[in-house]
XYZ file of N, CA and C in Angstrom:
618
model
N 0.839 -1.198 0.000
C 0.000 0.000 0.000
C 0.873 1.246 0.000
N 0.221 2.434 0.095
C 0.969 3.687 0.009
C 1.925 3.853 1.179
N 1.496 3.395 2.357
C 2.374 3.526 3.529
C 3.635 2.697 3.360
N 3.509 1.488 2.818
C 4.679 0.630 2.580
C 5.607 1.270 1.558
N 5.029 1.859 0.498
C 5.843 2.518 -0.522
C 6.598 3.702 0.060
N 5.918 4.482 0.912
C 6.572 5.628 1.541
C 7.714 5.185 2.441
N 7.467 4.107 3.201
C 8.509 3.608 4.085
C 9.696 3.077 3.288
N 9.421 2.367 2.190
C 10.506 1.835 1.355
C 11.330 2.986 0.774
N 10.670 4.032 0.299
C 11.387 5.179 -0.254
C 12.231 5.857 0.814
N 11.697 5.951 2.052
C 12.437 6.570 3.144
C 13.682 5.766 3.479
N 13.555 4.433 3.491
C 14.698 3.582 3.793
C 15.769 3.697 2.720
N 15.354 3.747 1.451
C 16.311 3.880 0.352
C 17.037 5.216 0.447
N 16.289 6.271 0.749
C 16.905 7.590 0.885
C 17.902 7.622 2.021
N 17.530 7.022 3.139
C 18.423 6.999 4.291
C 19.681 6.202 3.986
N 19.534 5.079 3.284
C 20.691 4.246 2.948
C 21.620 4.977 1.991
N 21.052 5.682 1.023
C 21.867 6.429 0.073
C 22.593 7.575 0.773
N 21.899 8.262 1.682
C 22.543 9.340 2.425
C 23.703 8.805 3.255
N 23.523 7.635 3.835
C 24.598 7.008 4.610
C 25.773 6.666 3.716
N 25.500 6.178 2.501
C 26.568 5.835 1.561
C 27.347 7.070 1.154
N 26.635 8.176 0.913
C 27.287 9.419 0.517
C 28.169 9.943 1.641
N 27.658 9.875 2.886
C 28.440 10.313 4.033
C 29.694 9.469 4.189
N 29.568 8.161 3.997
C 30.727 7.270 4.087
C 31.759 7.620 3.040
N 31.280 7.924 1.824
C 32.207 8.280 0.754
C 32.954 9.560 1.093
N 32.231 10.533 1.666
C 32.867 11.792 2.021
C 33.922 11.605 3.097
N 33.736 10.575 3.939
C 34.680 10.296 5.005
C 35.787 9.345 4.574
N 35.772 8.951 3.312
C 36.833 8.112 2.783
C 36.525 6.629 2.772
N 35.338 6.227 3.234
C 34.962 4.821 3.227
C 34.478 4.429 1.843
N 34.521 3.123 1.480
C 34.054 2.683 0.156
C 32.599 3.066 -0.061
N 32.287 3.556 -1.243
C 30.934 3.966 -1.577
C 30.085 2.752 -1.905
N 28.824 2.771 -1.474
C 27.906 1.681 -1.792
C 26.528 2.272 -2.020
N 25.683 1.521 -2.716
C 24.322 1.961 -2.990
C 23.335 0.949 -2.428
N 22.145 1.392 -2.082
C 21.121 0.446 -1.641
C 20.683 -0.456 -2.778
N 20.051 -1.540 -2.452
C 19.558 -2.444 -3.486
C 18.590 -1.695 -4.386
N 18.729 -1.862 -5.667
C 17.864 -1.179 -6.627
C 17.463 -2.165 -7.707
N 16.871 -1.623 -8.784
C 16.386 -2.487 -9.860
C 17.524 -3.083 -10.676
N 18.738 -2.596 -10.494
C 19.866 -3.056 -11.280
C 20.565 -4.232 -10.594
N 21.087 -5.170 -11.382
C 21.843 -6.288 -10.794
C 23.058 -5.787 -10.019
N 23.524 -6.610 -9.094
C 24.669 -6.225 -8.266
C 25.877 -5.855 -9.114
N 26.126 -6.624 -10.185
C 27.331 -6.371 -10.991
C 27.258 -5.001 -11.662
N 26.041 -4.559 -12.030
C 25.882 -3.248 -12.657
C 26.123 -2.160 -11.624
N 25.560 -2.318 -10.441
C 25.747 -1.322 -9.396
C 27.213 -1.236 -8.995
N 27.875 -2.379 -8.892
C 29.297 -2.375 -8.537
C 30.135 -1.721 -9.631
N 29.787 -1.996 -10.882
C 30.506 -1.374 -11.997
C 30.302 0.131 -11.983
N 29.084 0.566 -11.675
C 28.805 2.009 -11.632
C 29.577 2.684 -10.509
N 29.598 2.052 -9.344
C 30.320 2.638 -8.214
C 31.811 2.728 -8.513
N 32.363 1.707 -9.152
C 33.761 1.767 -9.557
C 34.003 2.878 -10.560
N 33.056 3.057 -11.477
C 33.130 4.117 -12.484
C 33.115 5.492 -11.814
N 32.203 5.691 -10.864
C 32.094 6.972 -10.158
C 33.392 7.289 -9.423
N 33.942 6.298 -8.761
C 35.184 6.501 -8.011
C 36.356 6.764 -8.949
N 36.454 5.979 -10.018
C 37.584 6.066 -10.942
C 37.641 7.424 -11.636
N 36.491 7.963 -11.973
C 36.458 9.216 -12.734
C 36.102 10.428 -11.874
N 36.002 10.240 -10.569
C 35.786 11.369 -9.661
C 34.521 12.156 -9.955
N 33.420 11.473 -10.174
C 32.172 12.150 -10.521
C 31.655 12.975 -9.338
N 31.384 14.247 -9.578
C 31.017 15.159 -8.506
C 29.575 14.991 -8.038
N 28.736 14.330 -8.830
C 27.337 14.200 -8.446
C 27.115 13.151 -7.360
N 28.178 12.615 -6.796
C 28.049 11.611 -5.741
C 27.264 12.157 -4.556
N 27.237 13.469 -4.367
C 26.506 14.076 -3.258
C 25.089 14.512 -3.631
N 24.656 14.179 -4.834
C 23.318 14.537 -5.305
C 22.533 13.250 -5.536
N 21.608 12.951 -4.625
C 20.890 11.677 -4.680
C 20.143 11.490 -5.994
N 19.424 12.530 -6.424
C 18.632 12.416 -7.652
C 19.526 12.204 -8.865
N 20.595 12.987 -8.957
C 21.507 12.861 -10.093
C 22.224 11.523 -10.076
N 22.575 11.058 -8.872
C 23.258 9.776 -8.733
C 22.392 8.636 -9.272
N 21.125 8.634 -8.925
C 20.219 7.581 -9.376
C 19.992 7.674 -10.888
N 19.870 8.904 -11.401
C 19.678 9.077 -12.837
C 20.902 8.604 -13.611
N 22.090 8.979 -13.150
C 23.315 8.595 -13.849
C 23.539 7.087 -13.796
N 23.117 6.448 -12.710
C 23.237 4.997 -12.649
C 22.332 4.342 -13.689
N 21.149 4.907 -13.915
C 20.249 4.367 -14.926
C 20.844 4.524 -16.318
N 21.388 5.717 -16.601
C 22.017 5.948 -17.911
C 23.216 5.018 -18.081
N 24.021 4.879 -17.037
C 25.176 3.985 -17.081
C 24.746 2.551 -17.377
N 23.679 2.102 -16.716
C 23.189 0.728 -16.923
C 22.767 0.515 -18.374
N 22.108 1.497 -18.964
C 21.675 1.384 -20.361
C 22.873 1.364 -21.307
N 23.855 2.224 -21.043
C 25.054 2.241 -21.890
C 25.859 0.960 -21.737
N 25.939 0.445 -20.513
C 26.653 -0.806 -20.279
C 25.992 -1.954 -21.028
N 24.667 -1.991 -21.022
C 23.945 -3.035 -21.758
C 24.214 -2.924 -23.259
N 24.273 -1.694 -23.781
C 24.559 -1.496 -25.199
C 25.979 -1.947 -25.534
N 26.923 -1.672 -24.643
C 28.300 -2.101 -24.847
C 28.393 -3.620 -24.877
N 27.745 -4.271 -23.941
C 27.794 -5.732 -23.872
C 27.106 -6.364 -25.072
N 26.019 -5.757 -25.533
C 25.329 -6.256 -26.726
C 26.227 -6.122 -27.954
N 26.912 -4.994 -28.060
C 27.828 -4.783 -29.184
C 28.969 -5.784 -29.158
N 29.546 -6.019 -27.994
C 30.666 -6.947 -27.886
C 30.268 -8.382 -28.204
N 28.984 -8.692 -28.042
C 28.513 -10.053 -28.304
C 28.375 -10.351 -29.791
N 28.271 -9.307 -30.630
C 27.999 -9.539 -32.050
C 29.057 -8.965 -32.982
N 29.954 -8.115 -32.468
C 30.929 -7.455 -33.341
C 32.333 -8.013 -33.150
N 33.180 -7.810 -34.147
C 34.561 -8.278 -34.056
C 35.432 -7.306 -33.282
N 34.995 -6.041 -33.158
C 35.738 -5.076 -32.352
C 35.208 -5.089 -30.920
N 35.991 -4.543 -29.995
C 35.648 -4.582 -28.581
C 35.430 -3.175 -28.041
N 34.343 -2.980 -27.327
C 34.049 -1.701 -26.690
C 34.093 -1.868 -25.177
N 34.350 -0.782 -24.469
C 34.354 -0.840 -23.018
C 33.917 0.499 -22.434
N 33.685 0.508 -21.126
C 33.241 1.709 -20.420
C 34.360 2.743 -20.404
N 34.013 4.002 -20.696
C 34.970 5.101 -20.544
C 34.317 6.204 -19.722
N 34.940 7.372 -19.668
C 34.450 8.436 -18.794
C 33.118 9.022 -19.216
N 32.617 8.658 -20.408
C 31.358 9.200 -20.901
C 30.177 8.243 -20.693
N 30.385 7.155 -19.989
C 29.369 6.098 -19.893
C 28.151 6.500 -19.084
N 28.186 7.613 -18.393
C 27.015 8.068 -17.645
C 26.263 9.181 -18.375
N 26.574 9.386 -19.656
C 25.907 10.411 -20.450
C 25.042 9.769 -21.527
N 23.913 10.384 -21.808
C 23.107 9.948 -22.949
C 23.786 10.419 -24.230
N 23.375 9.834 -25.355
C 23.952 10.259 -26.634
C 23.656 11.739 -26.890
N 22.459 12.188 -26.506
C 22.088 13.587 -26.729
C 22.993 14.514 -25.918
N 23.277 14.145 -24.678
C 24.158 14.954 -23.845
C 25.575 14.976 -24.399
N 26.064 13.800 -24.762
C 27.428 13.693 -25.275
C 27.592 14.482 -26.570
N 26.669 14.312 -27.504
C 26.803 14.963 -28.806
C 26.640 16.477 -28.695
N 25.745 16.944 -27.810
C 25.552 18.383 -27.653
C 26.793 19.042 -27.050
N 27.495 18.320 -26.203
C 28.650 18.893 -25.508
C 29.937 18.787 -26.299
N 30.091 17.713 -27.072
C 31.398 17.441 -27.662
C 31.431 17.347 -29.186
N 30.297 17.186 -29.837
C 30.318 16.977 -31.280
C 29.851 18.214 -32.027
N 30.602 18.567 -33.048
C 30.216 19.651 -33.949
C 29.611 19.054 -35.213
N 28.855 19.850 -35.985
C 28.337 19.343 -37.266
C 29.476 18.870 -38.160
N 29.225 17.825 -38.914
C 30.249 17.271 -39.789
C 30.612 18.258 -40.882
N 31.905 18.447 -41.068
C 32.374 19.377 -42.093
C 32.255 18.747 -43.480
N 32.005 19.595 -44.478
C 31.981 19.161 -45.870
C 33.387 19.318 -46.426
N 34.202 18.287 -46.253
C 35.625 18.375 -46.600
C 35.832 17.935 -48.042
N 36.070 18.908 -48.911
C 36.206 18.604 -50.333
C 37.420 17.728 -50.615
N 38.401 17.756 -49.709
C 39.617 16.975 -49.955
C 39.353 15.478 -49.926
N 38.292 15.046 -49.267
C 38.021 13.614 -49.172
C 36.783 13.200 -49.947
N 36.165 14.137 -50.662
C 34.988 13.778 -51.443
C 35.168 14.040 -52.933
N 36.341 14.491 -53.309
C 36.569 14.804 -54.723
C 36.803 13.533 -55.532
N 36.588 13.618 -56.845
C 36.839 12.482 -57.730
C 38.314 12.099 -57.717
N 39.202 13.096 -57.595
C 40.630 12.813 -57.565
C 40.988 11.952 -56.365
N 40.334 12.204 -55.243
C 40.609 11.428 -54.032
C 40.186 9.972 -54.229
N 39.040 9.756 -54.844
C 38.565 8.396 -55.082
C 39.513 7.646 -56.020
N 40.016 8.329 -57.037
C 40.973 7.705 -57.947
C 42.239 7.324 -57.203
N 42.703 8.205 -56.314
C 43.900 7.930 -55.538
C 43.702 6.683 -54.675
N 42.560 6.584 -54.024
C 42.291 5.412 -53.195
C 42.271 4.138 -54.029
N 41.678 4.218 -55.208
C 41.590 3.039 -56.057
C 42.947 2.524 -56.476
N 43.907 3.408 -56.643
C 45.227 2.995 -57.108
C 46.186 2.634 -55.984
N 45.999 3.232 -54.811
C 47.018 3.123 -53.782
C 46.560 2.479 -52.479
N 45.283 2.286 -52.310
C 44.795 1.764 -51.033
C 44.670 0.233 -51.110
N 45.334 -0.499 -50.196
C 45.216 -1.961 -50.219
C 43.836 -2.400 -49.775
N 43.486 -3.659 -50.059
C 42.190 -4.173 -49.641
C 42.053 -4.163 -48.125
N 43.126 -4.484 -47.435
C 43.074 -4.533 -45.977
C 44.448 -4.239 -45.404
N 44.473 -3.427 -44.362
C 45.738 -3.150 -43.675
C 45.451 -2.708 -42.237
N 45.940 -3.476 -41.279
C 45.832 -3.117 -39.870
C 47.157 -2.479 -39.469
N 47.181 -1.154 -39.382
C 48.426 -0.451 -39.119
C 48.939 -0.690 -37.699
N 48.081 -1.171 -36.822
C 48.553 -1.517 -35.478
C 49.579 -2.627 -35.533
N 49.413 -3.525 -36.501
C 50.346 -4.640 -36.634
C 51.745 -4.165 -37.012
N 51.822 -3.010 -37.610
C 53.119 -2.450 -37.988
C 53.698 -1.543 -36.905
N 52.940 -1.359 -35.811
C 53.434 -0.560 -34.691
C 53.571 0.910 -34.985
N 52.717 1.440 -35.855
C 52.853 2.850 -36.233
C 51.651 3.690 -35.788
N 50.764 3.109 -34.983
C 49.587 3.848 -34.519
C 49.876 4.413 -33.135
N 49.806 5.720 -33.000
C 50.081 6.363 -31.711
C 48.911 6.159 -30.755
N 49.129 6.315 -29.452
C 48.053 6.113 -28.461
C 46.871 7.051 -28.686
N 45.699 6.630 -28.204
C 44.490 7.448 -28.321
C 44.656 8.719 -27.497
N 44.223 9.837 -28.061
C 44.273 11.124 -27.366
C 42.850 11.660 -27.183
N 42.699 12.606 -26.278
C 41.382 13.176 -25.980
C 41.403 14.670 -26.274
N 40.643 15.115 -27.254
C 40.645 16.527 -27.624
C 39.790 17.365 -26.704
N 39.009 16.737 -25.822
C 38.185 17.495 -24.894
C 37.097 18.275 -25.603
N 36.626 19.322 -24.953
C 35.526 20.126 -25.495
C 36.072 21.210 -26.416
N 36.646 20.778 -27.524
C 37.275 21.692 -28.473
C 37.159 21.080 -29.857
N 36.656 21.851 -30.807
C 36.490 21.341 -32.175
C 37.804 21.305 -32.920
N 38.719 20.501 -32.416
C 40.084 20.470 -32.956
C 40.445 19.143 -33.590
N 39.447 18.396 -34.055
C 39.726 17.084 -34.641
C 40.683 17.206 -35.825
N 40.661 18.352 -36.498
C 41.542 18.550 -37.659
C 43.011 18.507 -37.258
N 43.327 18.958 -36.041
C 44.724 18.890 -35.588
C 45.119 17.461 -35.243
N 44.183 16.692 -34.685
C 44.477 15.303 -34.334
C 44.607 14.437 -35.588
N 43.827 14.761 -36.614
C 43.990 14.062 -37.896
C 45.382 14.311 -38.460
N 45.836 15.560 -38.318
C 47.153 15.928 -38.840
C 48.266 15.225 -38.081
N 48.239 15.317 -36.755
C 49.312 14.695 -35.975
C 49.298 13.178 -36.111
N 48.100 12.578 -36.178
C 48.030 11.125 -36.324
C 48.683 10.651 -37.601
N 48.419 11.364 -38.696
C 49.027 10.991 -39.975
C 50.539 11.190 -39.949
N 50.979 12.306 -39.375
C 52.418 12.586 -39.326
C 53.147 11.636 -38.376
N 52.518 11.310 -37.262
C 53.133 10.370 -36.313
C 53.307 8.997 -36.955
N 52.295 8.563 -37.722
C 52.399 7.277 -38.403
C 53.484 7.302 -39.472
N 53.534 8.402 -40.229
C 54.564 8.511 -41.272
C 55.960 8.509 -40.660
N 56.125 9.195 -39.541
C 57.418 9.230 -38.852
C 57.794 7.830 -38.359
N 56.820 7.123 -37.793
C 57.089 5.774 -37.285
C 57.466 4.820 -38.409
N 56.826 4.946 -39.562
C 57.172 4.109 -40.707
C 58.595 4.387 -41.184
N 58.988 5.643 -41.118
C 60.309 6.024 -41.615
C 61.422 5.729 -40.617
N 61.155 5.994 -39.326
C 62.232 5.925 -38.338
C 62.062 4.810 -37.302
N 60.919 4.125 -37.320
C 60.758 2.959 -36.464
C 60.344 3.233 -35.035
N 59.906 4.445 -34.706
C 59.459 4.744 -33.345
C 58.351 5.789 -33.390
N 57.507 5.767 -32.353
C 56.398 6.710 -32.272
C 56.878 8.036 -31.681
N 56.554 9.119 -32.347
C 56.856 10.461 -31.864
C 55.536 11.195 -31.668
N 55.255 11.632 -30.443
C 53.996 12.327 -30.163
C 54.140 13.804 -30.505
N 53.337 14.268 -31.450
C 53.390 15.659 -31.894
C 52.333 16.502 -31.172
N 52.498 17.803 -31.206
C 51.653 18.718 -30.443
C 50.481 19.240 -31.258
N 49.275 18.814 -30.892
C 48.075 19.378 -31.496
C 47.907 20.847 -31.092
N 48.315 21.163 -29.863
C 48.157 22.531 -29.370
C 48.945 23.524 -30.211
N 50.139 23.131 -30.654
C 50.937 24.035 -31.487
C 50.232 24.331 -32.805
N 49.672 23.290 -33.412
C 48.939 23.489 -34.665
C 47.705 24.350 -34.410
N 47.015 24.074 -33.323
C 45.807 24.829 -32.971
C 46.115 26.318 -32.825
N 47.247 26.612 -32.188
C 47.615 28.009 -31.914
C 48.212 28.718 -33.124
N 48.924 27.969 -33.964
C 49.781 28.623 -34.954
C 49.328 28.493 -36.401
N 48.367 27.620 -36.688
C 47.993 27.387 -38.090
C 46.792 28.207 -38.534
N 46.432 29.240 -37.768
C 45.230 30.013 -38.118
C 45.390 30.761 -39.436
N 46.621 31.091 -39.815
C 46.835 31.800 -41.080
C 46.569 30.909 -42.287
N 46.358 29.609 -42.045
C 46.114 28.654 -43.134
C 44.633 28.284 -43.200
N 43.775 29.282 -42.927
C 42.330 29.102 -43.054
C 41.793 28.087 -42.053
N 42.297 28.135 -40.832
C 41.804 27.297 -39.741
C 41.296 28.200 -38.618
N 40.436 27.637 -37.748
C 39.749 28.455 -36.752
C 39.859 27.894 -35.338
N 40.973 27.297 -35.012
C 41.185 26.819 -33.650
C 40.168 25.787 -33.215
N 39.501 26.040 -32.082
C 38.501 25.108 -31.560
C 37.185 25.178 -32.330
N 37.100 26.069 -33.288
C 35.884 26.172 -34.100
C 36.018 25.436 -35.431
N 37.059 24.621 -35.571
C 37.195 23.794 -36.766
C 38.366 24.191 -37.647
N 38.680 23.320 -38.555
C 39.785 23.564 -39.473
C 39.921 22.409 -40.440
N 41.006 22.438 -41.220
C 41.193 21.463 -42.282
C 42.551 20.768 -42.133
N 42.563 19.441 -42.072
C 43.837 18.728 -41.943
C 44.810 19.054 -43.067
N 44.312 19.160 -44.310
C 45.225 19.436 -45.419
C 45.835 20.829 -45.312
N 45.106 21.792 -44.708
C 45.660 23.120 -44.489
C 46.680 23.087 -43.363
N 46.416 22.268 -42.341
C 47.384 22.117 -41.251
C 48.665 21.477 -41.774
N 48.531 20.562 -42.721
C 49.718 19.954 -43.342
C 50.551 21.027 -44.050
N 49.861 21.982 -44.666
C 50.569 23.075 -45.328
C 51.353 23.911 -44.318
N 50.733 24.141 -43.160
C 51.425 24.880 -42.091
C 52.692 24.133 -41.664
N 52.553 22.812 -41.451
C 53.692 21.993 -41.019
C 54.791 22.040 -42.078
N 54.413 21.986 -43.362
C 55.395 22.009 -44.440
C 56.179 23.309 -44.442
N 55.477 24.425 -44.325
C 56.142 25.718 -44.376
C 56.872 26.047 -43.079
N 56.428 25.419 -42.000
C 57.064 25.646 -40.707
C 58.491 25.100 -40.736
């Protein structure tokens, strides 16, 4: 009945408040039993701790983020069950796609350098049927551009790092920030977007 529901909600609130207080005092964080399996709740708590999520002190936000995390985790596990590539939880696993895309994704640029007929001809003549560049040890580690529309700089450094590794046999990490700051004279706009081929021109003249 309604009284039982009210009492259950009160107990859950009290348990969550106790968990938050324990976390603030340095004790391991825990959540009351909820609709999610234990493994999901444990994974979420590990995620919150690992990434230092500040909403740990907000009961409503904590419960909402756990629900979003559970849905994303289920999607990851479903993908891993049917695909040849492997996905895993990262720092964005508590965000919906709408939240993630609104915060970090810009509209796709119409890049003529990769849609021209000349580019297609080049691919037809020079691109092998299959090549995993990781096997050649020329792929640099994954980087995080953060909340900045600077993918054009990462495209540039990734290509140059791979070319350097092919030539000299070792990975050299190049600075996206330098390109971001210095290539504006080549028709680029910093965190508001730019063109990898124009950044290549900057590197050439530099």
